[in-house]
Structure formats: C-alpha cells, structure tokens
Amino acid sequence: MKWYQYETESLARKLAVNIREGLSENQAEERLSKFGPNVLEEGSATNWLILFFRQFQDFMVLVLLAATLISGLLGEYVDAIAIMAIVFINGVLGFIQEQKAEKSLSKLKELSAPQASVLRNGEWRKVPSSELVVGDVVKISSGDRVSADLRLVDVKSLEMEESSLTGESLPVAKNAQELVDENVEIGDQLNMAFSGTLVTRGSGVGVVVGTGMDTAMGQIASMLVSTERVQTPLERKLAELGKILIITALLLTAFVVVLGVVQGHPLYNMFLAGVSLAVAAIPEGLPAIVTVALSLGVQRMIKKRAIVRKLSAVETLGCASVICSDKTGTMTENQMTVKQAFTLSDRFHVSGEGYDVDGSYYDGEHKVNPMEVPLMRDMLTYGALCNHSTLRQKDNQYYIDGDPTEGALLVAARKAGIAEKDLSSYTVIHEIPFDSDRKRMSMVIEDDQRNRFVITKGAPDVLLPRVKYVRTDNGQTPIKPKDEKKIENALYEMADGALRTIAICMKPLKPTDSLKDFDLEKDLVFVGLTGMIDPPRKEVKQAIRECKEAGIKTVMITGDHAKTARAIALDLNLMTEDGLVLEGNQLSTMSQTELEDIIDDVYVFARVTPEHKLRIVKAFQKQGHVVAMTGDGVNDAPAIKASDIGVAMGRSGTDVAKESSSLILLDDNFATIKSAIHEGRNIYENIRKFIRYLLASNVGEILVMLFAMLLALPLPLVPVQILWVNLVTDGLPAMALGLDKSEGNVMQRAPRNPKEGIFSRGLGFKIISRGFMIGIVTLIAFMLAYQGDPEHLRYGQTVAFTTLVMAQLIHVFDCRSDRSVFARNPFSNLYLVGAVISSVLLLMVVIYYQPLQDVFHTMNLGFRDWIFILALSAIPTVLFGYTKK
Ligand code: ATP
C-alpha cells in the first residue's frame, strides 16, 4: 500500500504514533539513531590533503621550488633548505586560513538551517529539520518549506507549490482525504506534502512518512549537486587586480634580473633573487586574507544577532543608503495590547500592559463590566473566536502562542471575563486565513444550537466597504451615513494615538448558504472596533538617528493605517511633520515614474501589500540608492530578492523569506540592521587597511631591489630575507589589521558608492607614496652600511633587511586610519601590537641566533646600528603620517 492510500487510523497504527500526542522524545531519538538524520547526502567533501597541496599550485611558488631545487643541486644546501622551509610554512598558514574560512562558512549554514514545528509528547516545539523522523507529527503553514515527506491528516485552505518536483508552478490545493488508486502521479497525490516544496497558503498537519534520501526529493539525483560558493564582488575584483599585479611584478622582476646580469651578477644568483622577489611581490595571500576577514566579520555579526547568508552582503551592507523596514515587530515590539473597544453604542478604555490578563474596562472614569453590555460582550467574543492564538502562562508570566494581534484580542476578552471554556461550545466549520494582501480573515462558526455565522475581522478600511448592516444596542439596521461617520471618527482618533485598528464584523448564515470565500465576506454586519498599542522597541529611535548620521534614510513600510503609521514614525523621529506618507491605494494609481519622482520625500508607506514593496525597491534603486528591504512572509520574497540587501526575520520570518534574503535578523530588530551595516562598513575599511599595508610593503620590496640594480649596487636583500619578510612581516600584521576595531567615525560618513574602486579615496596614492619611501630608506640604509666595500656586504644586507622590516612594522600603524597616524591609540588593537612584537622577536632571532645567521645571511647589530635603523624606518610614516592624503 502507498502512503496516500492509508486512512488516518491505519496510518497512525502503521507508523506507531498517536496523532494527537506525536511521538515521545524517546521514540524520536530511537528512530533518529536507527534511520539517521533527515538530510540529503552531499557530494563527498574534498580531501584535506588535496586542499593542502593546492596551496603549492601557484605558478610562482612552483618556479621558486624549481629554482630552489637547482640551487640545492648546485650545492647551496642552506639556501635551498631555508627557502623550502619558508615555502612550506607559508603553505601551512594558507591552508589553516582556508580551513578557518571554510569552517566559519559551514557554521553559518548550520545557523540558518531550517526548523520544523513538530508535536512531541503532546507539545508543539521547534526542532532542526534534520532531526525529524518517520512518524513525527508536523505542522506546516504559509511560507514554510516542507522538510520531509508528509502524509497530511488535517488541512486549512492548504496550497502548495511543488514546481521543484513536478515542474508545475501553479499552487495545488491539498486535502487530507485518502486516495483509492494504486498508481497516482506525484502531482496528483493531493494528501501528501513533499520535502522541498513550499506552502503558499493556509496550514496543515501531516505525519512524516519519509526523511532524507528516502523522500521524493531525495530520489532526484540532480538536486544533490552541492552548490559552489560564488565569489563576492570584492574577491572578484581582487582576483582581477591580482592578475595585473602578477604581470607588473613579473615585468619588474624580469627587469631587475636583466639589469643585474648586465652588471655582472651571476645569472644563477639573479635568477633566484628574481624569483624570490616575484613570490614576495605577488600578494598571493590577499584573496585568502580577504575571505578570512569577511568571514570573521560575519562571526562578529552573529554576536550582534545578524546572520549573513551571502558573504557578498557584507560588502553591500557598507553601501546601503536606504533601509526599508517593516514596522510591526521590527521597529515595534510586536506585543499588542487592546487599549480601546468601540461599538456604535459604547466606547471603553482598557487598562493593563502586555499580555497580562490583569486589566479592566472603563467608560470615561467609570469602571464597567462589558459582560453586562451585550453588544460589547459579543464583539469581544467574536474577536476571541476568529482567532488561532493561545494564551499561555509560564513562571507567572502570560505569553502568546501565535499571532500577537489575535493574542491581544484573547487577552481583551479574558479581561472582560470571557475564558477559553466559554468558547468551547463553538465549532469552526470553515476558514479563510489572514494574509497581508487581504488584510482580513474569516471563520465560519457553529454554536451548540447548530446556528451558523461567519466572523470577519481585519483592517477597518478593508472591511467597511463590505458592510451592509450595523449592530447597535437596539439591534441590527442597515448602515447609515451617520454610522459611517461615527465609525470613521473613532478610527481616526485611535490611529492618531498610534493604535493599530481591527474591525470585527459578522453575518448569520443559513445552513444552506454557500461557503464560497467571495459570498462569505460580503454584506457583513459591523459589530465594533478595537484599537491596540504596539510600543516601539526601545533601541530603535537611537538606531534611526545613527542611520541618519551615517547618511542612510530609514523608511517605514506597514500594512497598518496611515495615521497609525504616521504617529509612530513621528514618535521615532523617523521623519518630521512635513514628511510624506504614501498609502497603498495611492501607490497603486501611480505610474512607476511618478513614484520615482517623489520617492525621495516619502518616509512612510502605509496600507501597502507585499506587491507594493517590489515597486518601492525598484523606485529607490532607480534613484541610485542601495536598498535594504525587510520582510517575513511568502509574498515578501520577490522584494527581498530584488533589493540589494534582502533582510529576513529570524523569528517570525517564513522559510521562503529567509531563503531569498542575504541577511537574517535573529531578533527581528531594526537596530540589528544598523549594527550589521556598521560592521559591514568596518570590514570593508579593514580590508582596505591591509590591502594598503601589503601592497605598500610589496612596492617597497620591489623598489629597493630595482634601485639597487639601477645604481649598479650588489643585491641589498638576499632571497631568503625577501621570503622571510613576505612570510612574517607581511602575514601577521595584515591579519591583525583585518581584526581592527572600527574608527569612531565609520557611522558618520556617507555610504560608500558601490561603484567605487578599491584604490579610491586616496588609497592608491598612499600605497605608492609609502611604498616608495620604504624602498628609499631601505636603500639608503644599505648604501650607508655597505659603503661600496665588499667586506661590508653582509653588514649592509643585515641593516637593509632590518630597516625594511622595521619600516613596515611602523607603517602598519599608519594604515589603521585615513587620518593621521596619531589619530588612533596604537594599543587599541592588541592583536596588532601582538603581531608587531612577534615579528620583532622573530627578527631578533634571525639576526642574533648564530645558527640562523648563516641561513639568513645576517650578523649581530650594535646599539648604534639600531638607532640609525629606527630613525630611517620611521621616516616614511613620520613624513606622511600627519597628512590626510
Ligand atoms: P508591518 O508591515 O508594519 O509589519 P503588518 O505586516 O503587521 O505591519 P499586516 O500584518 O499586513 O501588517 O496587517 C495589516 C492590517 O491587517 C493590520 O493593520 C490589521 O488591521 C489587519 N490585521 C493584522 N493581523 C490581523 C489578523 N490576525 N486578523 C485580522 N486582521 C489582521
């Protein structure tokens, strides 16, 4: 028998599960260890040995190895072994770096791994999808990506998009009815929900019948190709830059070698020096350091509760110039409390905070009992009936399981004295679920006398056009203009007070009446309005201010009423009194060009549907902005995808929204977007810092050799020394610059232009000027020490080597700021201080440790030498360090 043929009872028996209780934790654990986790097998990971040897694939490294081999054959054992050792250590470091990047990337994947809502021991809980086992009872709802094959046992308007399996892109309506036929195509198995497919509407409960490779998806081999990570724009730019640098370095090196040979240096010596120089000058480690810096930044962002799904987002974040943010839950707490209850006969205020059920109703100053006011009692009852939330209590604190708006209605009912048991005599016959497009939901309810009625609740301006009658204390009458006026006034007053408004309507049904969606939601009877407060999150005001200082505009997008949205926007200082609020229906009648023309003046988009969001993103982009757009629902996905930085909510977001996003906010908080942008800007600046450091060092190294050749001097640096500089002086401090803290002013500048090149804002000049000076002082040091006397060559080389290293180690502090070298406390980056101290210690070992002196062609230096070297090394930084250029 196939799964779709079982009826619920036999299915439960077959899978040994009680569908109302779910599996027990023990059962689930047992099954998990027996059948394995619910994951698709990925292609085998690359062997680490292969990864290790990949480090040595670089063309120049191979040439160097060949050159070393030759020098070994020629009897230069010490040089050969030293160079081999350095190349090997370099390879190991590169390997470790890559492993680290790889690891943090896979950690990221884990963090954004999907979760499933599963019934265990009679309680719904969230578990990682990989822990689902056959027999688990799983709940799915709009926006979820199904994580195992399910046989559905209950559905509510459930529709699924199964194109990944069937190729059919139109959603399929599902049901829980068993099928009789033996051979039913996947697309026709209407009581099944398949792993990897999407819930586009409604909700359902199903029992897991297949996990991991044992699902319909698992059988499609082509889905298993693991996706390769794409390079970020910066990594790509650097790779291109790398090519140019390689060619330049090779040309210069060739020039140095030819010059050297012409001047009578032995060919073999020049060849080895040239190759070493090329290896040192080519920043082959740069892409790896950039990746490490990016992924370390990503880890810092996790601590600030933002998960970056795409590494490239880290770069784009620094360019963001507009943040379009949902209001509810992102700027506000999403903790709703009903403050006002209105019917055409009464208007009560409600006391109490949050979801606490302590609170009373007041008519002006007088405490009232709404249970004694039949119309008010009915409205509160309807609000609690047309509802999916549950009010729960833990450690004496009340909280809501479900939608906060509905939770607020439950609490309001409870404050009036309507408890859950009072509602148990009603049965739900049918439901049209809420979504942000429709801004309303309806339920057909039957009471214990078998009387049927529909309750529709939703945004007042959406429901009022569907209202034909009103209820007052005197019964039901057709709606009159004066009723409309009264409702409207109440509505505006609530909205001006920043309250979110929900209208509650109903309509009695005859048993024969149609249950078609269209028929149900027309000719409604207006019962009342509720106004609920959703306080702004405390940290948002400050975050909006910081964004403003950083040249980033914050735009509020909400499904709420324009007046409510405006009141909150003013409260948050998101705009001033004259800021523009645009409503969804205005937006609908505008052309895209009209929208583009005014969009820079708009701060709030109210009563919008998710479809509008896409137009908003496009209009801002057309105006040259880099847009971050938040979203949580299925329909938000296109806008999230189209934006430059798609932001999804970690808690309330659907799988679809998360999959389309590049950034996930673990706490759904607007302030977290700001922190991520801050971090993004900082990472980019740090990358610029070490590019500056590394390239200036390389320029210095090449130039000192070039000038020496031009002046017909002997080699100021021997190959091992050049390689040592490349390994120690370049490597450690560059890494430390990648970890630098942000300069105080990163959030006080305008966003970076995304088209800006790496060398813009004077970086190119800084690299050349500092590099030039490092080369010059090294050469001067060499000449003064060598003095044209071959006896002094080793001394001169030791002094040149030490000067080069020290000049770079001093220059590294200048790289920390675009301003003067004294703009920052050198001790505020202890990694850097550590890196510099270790480099100096290693330098001492190479200079003073006798066995290494022979390897590195060095000799002891005296106190006066050091004074002389330090004075020279400080020149490039002192000369330029004050200037802003
Ligand atoms: P934001 O865009 O700021 O996050 P939102 O997404 O919460 O706001 P929606 O959830 O789309 O906005 O709600 C739009 C309107 O729909 C609300 O103003 C309210 O009137 C109505 N509404 C919200 N939730 C429900 C619900 N559960 N049942 C009925 N109506 C609702």
PDB file of C-alpha atoms in Angstrom, residues 21-137:
ATOM      1  CA  GLU A  21       0.278  13.386  21.036  1.00  0.00           C
ATOM      2  CA  GLY A  22       3.021  12.927  18.470  1.00  0.00           C
ATOM      3  CA  LEU A  23       5.981  10.679  19.154  1.00  0.00           C
ATOM      4  CA  SER A  24       7.622  10.671  22.545  1.00  0.00           C
ATOM      5  CA  GLU A  25      11.136  12.102  22.775  1.00  0.00           C
ATOM      6  CA  ASN A  26      12.461   8.590  23.384  1.00  0.00           C
ATOM      7  CA  GLN A  27      10.755   7.185  20.329  1.00  0.00           C
ATOM      8  CA  ALA A  28      12.076  10.051  18.221  1.00  0.00           C
ATOM      9  CA  GLU A  29      15.606   9.567  19.500  1.00  0.00           C
ATOM     10  CA  GLU A  30      15.464   5.839  18.866  1.00  0.00           C
ATOM     11  CA  ARG A  31      14.273   6.342  15.319  1.00  0.00           C
ATOM     12  CA  LEU A  32      16.825   9.042  14.685  1.00  0.00           C
ATOM     13  CA  SER A  33      19.730   6.829  15.699  1.00  0.00           C
ATOM     14  CA  LYS A  34      18.290   3.900  13.771  1.00  0.00           C
ATOM     15  CA  PHE A  35      17.441   5.632  10.486  1.00  0.00           C
ATOM     16  CA  GLY A  36      19.780   8.600  10.555  1.00  0.00           C
ATOM     17  CA  PRO A  37      19.192  12.329  10.234  1.00  0.00           C
ATOM     18  CA  ASN A  38      16.795  13.890   7.787  1.00  0.00           C
ATOM     19  CA  VAL A  39      19.337  15.311   5.376  1.00  0.00           C
ATOM     20  CA  LEU A  40      20.168  14.865   1.738  1.00  0.00           C
ATOM     21  CA  GLU A  41      23.633  13.424   1.231  1.00  0.00           C
ATOM     22  CA  GLU A  42      26.016  15.910  -0.253  1.00  0.00           C
ATOM     23  CA  GLY A  43      28.888  15.131  -2.582  1.00  0.00           C
ATOM     24  CA  SER A  44      31.906  13.946  -0.624  1.00  0.00           C
ATOM     25  CA  ALA A  45      33.955  16.741   0.875  1.00  0.00           C
ATOM     26  CA  THR A  46      37.329  17.459  -0.659  1.00  0.00           C
ATOM     27  CA  ASN A  47      40.134  15.573   0.980  1.00  0.00           C
ATOM     28  CA  TRP A  48      42.244  17.830   3.215  1.00  0.00           C
ATOM     29  CA  LEU A  49      45.470  16.513   1.700  1.00  0.00           C
ATOM     30  CA  ILE A  50      44.312  17.736  -1.690  1.00  0.00           C
ATOM     31  CA  LEU A  51      43.407  21.074  -0.147  1.00  0.00           C
ATOM     32  CA  PHE A  52      46.855  21.227   1.415  1.00  0.00           C
ATOM     33  CA  PHE A  53      48.710  20.525  -1.814  1.00  0.00           C
ATOM     34  CA  ARG A  54      46.559  23.072  -3.581  1.00  0.00           C
ATOM     35  CA  GLN A  55      48.463  25.707  -1.638  1.00  0.00           C
ATOM     36  CA  PHE A  56      51.557  24.951  -3.676  1.00  0.00           C
ATOM     37  CA  GLN A  57      49.868  25.046  -7.032  1.00  0.00           C
ATOM     38  CA  ASP A  58      50.592  28.674  -7.542  1.00  0.00           C
ATOM     39  CA  PHE A  59      52.772  29.144 -10.621  1.00  0.00           C
ATOM     40  CA  MET A  60      55.369  31.345  -8.966  1.00  0.00           C
ATOM     41  CA  VAL A  61      55.660  29.054  -5.983  1.00  0.00           C
ATOM     42  CA  LEU A  62      56.343  26.181  -8.367  1.00  0.00           C
ATOM     43  CA  VAL A  63      59.017  28.210 -10.130  1.00  0.00           C
ATOM     44  CA  LEU A  64      60.517  29.043  -6.759  1.00  0.00           C
ATOM     45  CA  LEU A  65      60.556  25.397  -5.781  1.00  0.00           C
ATOM     46  CA  ALA A  66      62.231  24.525  -9.063  1.00  0.00           C
ATOM     47  CA  ALA A  67      64.781  27.285  -8.519  1.00  0.00           C
ATOM     48  CA  THR A  68      65.436  26.003  -5.025  1.00  0.00           C
ATOM     49  CA  LEU A  69      65.944  22.528  -6.358  1.00  0.00           C
ATOM     50  CA  ILE A  70      68.528  23.845  -8.775  1.00  0.00           C
ATOM     51  CA  SER A  71      70.328  25.715  -6.008  1.00  0.00           C
ATOM     52  CA  GLY A  72      70.255  22.527  -3.960  1.00  0.00           C
ATOM     53  CA  LEU A  73      71.864  20.679  -6.864  1.00  0.00           C
ATOM     54  CA  LEU A  74      74.468  23.404  -7.151  1.00  0.00           C
ATOM     55  CA  GLY A  75      75.417  22.760  -3.562  1.00  0.00           C
ATOM     56  CA  GLU A  76      73.674  25.750  -1.926  1.00  0.00           C
ATOM     57  CA  TYR A  77      72.081  23.439   0.632  1.00  0.00           C
ATOM     58  CA  VAL A  78      71.442  26.005   3.316  1.00  0.00           C
ATOM     59  CA  ASP A  79      69.621  28.377   0.988  1.00  0.00           C
ATOM     60  CA  ALA A  80      67.663  25.569  -0.575  1.00  0.00           C
ATOM     61  CA  ILE A  81      66.513  24.146   2.738  1.00  0.00           C
ATOM     62  CA  ALA A  82      65.676  27.591   4.137  1.00  0.00           C
ATOM     63  CA  ILE A  83      63.592  28.506   1.114  1.00  0.00           C
ATOM     64  CA  MET A  84      61.845  25.124   1.155  1.00  0.00           C
ATOM     65  CA  ALA A  85      61.034  25.591   4.834  1.00  0.00           C
ATOM     66  CA  ILE A  86      59.613  29.055   4.285  1.00  0.00           C
ATOM     67  CA  VAL A  87      57.514  27.930   1.324  1.00  0.00           C
ATOM     68  CA  PHE A  88      56.252  25.027   3.407  1.00  0.00           C
ATOM     69  CA  ILE A  89      55.314  27.214   6.376  1.00  0.00           C
ATOM     70  CA  ASN A  90      53.619  29.627   4.006  1.00  0.00           C
ATOM     71  CA  GLY A  91      51.606  26.720   2.592  1.00  0.00           C
ATOM     72  CA  VAL A  92      50.613  25.542   6.052  1.00  0.00           C
ATOM     73  CA  LEU A  93      49.469  29.026   7.023  1.00  0.00           C
ATOM     74  CA  GLY A  94      47.453  29.387   3.815  1.00  0.00           C
ATOM     75  CA  PHE A  95      45.907  26.012   4.456  1.00  0.00           C
ATOM     76  CA  ILE A  96      44.962  26.889   8.025  1.00  0.00           C
ATOM     77  CA  GLN A  97      43.454  30.150   6.850  1.00  0.00           C
ATOM     78  CA  GLU A  98      41.373  28.458   4.203  1.00  0.00           C
ATOM     79  CA  GLN A  99      40.195  25.813   6.645  1.00  0.00           C
ATOM     80  CA  LYS A 100      39.168  28.533   9.031  1.00  0.00           C
ATOM     81  CA  ALA A 101      37.200  30.362   6.352  1.00  0.00           C
ATOM     82  CA  GLU A 102      35.617  27.091   5.262  1.00  0.00           C
ATOM     83  CA  LYS A 103      34.651  26.192   8.834  1.00  0.00           C
ATOM     84  CA  SER A 104      33.048  29.504   9.617  1.00  0.00           C
ATOM     85  CA  LEU A 105      31.110  29.327   6.376  1.00  0.00           C
ATOM     86  CA  SER A 106      29.723  25.915   7.213  1.00  0.00           C
ATOM     87  CA  LYS A 107      28.892  27.107  10.703  1.00  0.00           C
ATOM     88  CA  LEU A 108      26.825  29.799   9.049  1.00  0.00           C
ATOM     89  CA  LYS A 109      24.976  27.232   7.037  1.00  0.00           C
ATOM     90  CA  GLU A 110      24.128  25.403  10.244  1.00  0.00           C
ATOM     91  CA  LEU A 111      22.795  28.559  11.854  1.00  0.00           C
ATOM     92  CA  SER A 112      20.446  29.303   9.027  1.00  0.00           C
ATOM     93  CA  ALA A 113      19.376  25.642   8.800  1.00  0.00           C
ATOM     94  CA  PRO A 114      15.619  25.201   8.627  1.00  0.00           C
ATOM     95  CA  GLN A 115      13.469  24.274  11.583  1.00  0.00           C
ATOM     96  CA  ALA A 116      10.263  22.309  11.744  1.00  0.00           C
ATOM     97  CA  SER A 117       7.289  22.592  14.047  1.00  0.00           C
ATOM     98  CA  VAL A 118       6.736  19.132  15.495  1.00  0.00           C
ATOM     99  CA  LEU A 119       4.432  17.535  18.054  1.00  0.00           C
ATOM    100  CA  ARG A 120       6.372  15.572  20.664  1.00  0.00           C
ATOM    101  CA  ASN A 121       4.947  14.300  23.951  1.00  0.00           C
ATOM    102  CA  GLY A 122       1.775  16.257  23.226  1.00  0.00           C
ATOM    103  CA  GLU A 123       3.550  19.608  22.871  1.00  0.00           C
ATOM    104  CA  TRP A 124       4.393  21.595  19.782  1.00  0.00           C
ATOM    105  CA  ARG A 125       8.016  22.561  19.555  1.00  0.00           C
ATOM    106  CA  LYS A 126      10.588  23.672  17.010  1.00  0.00           C
ATOM    107  CA  VAL A 127      13.376  21.266  16.157  1.00  0.00           C
ATOM    108  CA  PRO A 128      16.038  21.410  13.446  1.00  0.00           C
ATOM    109  CA  SER A 129      14.562  19.764  10.362  1.00  0.00           C
ATOM    110  CA  SER A 130      17.443  17.307  10.315  1.00  0.00           C
ATOM    111  CA  GLU A 131      16.031  15.727  13.499  1.00  0.00           C
ATOM    112  CA  LEU A 132      12.678  14.775  12.011  1.00  0.00           C
ATOM    113  CA  VAL A 133      11.927  11.049  11.972  1.00  0.00           C
ATOM    114  CA  VAL A 134       9.283   8.896  10.337  1.00  0.00           C
ATOM    115  CA  GLY A 135       6.114   9.071  12.450  1.00  0.00           C
ATOM    116  CA  ASP A 136       6.659  12.658  13.625  1.00  0.00           C
ATOM    117  CA  VAL A 137       3.545  14.826  13.500  1.00  0.00           C
TER     118      VAL A 137
END
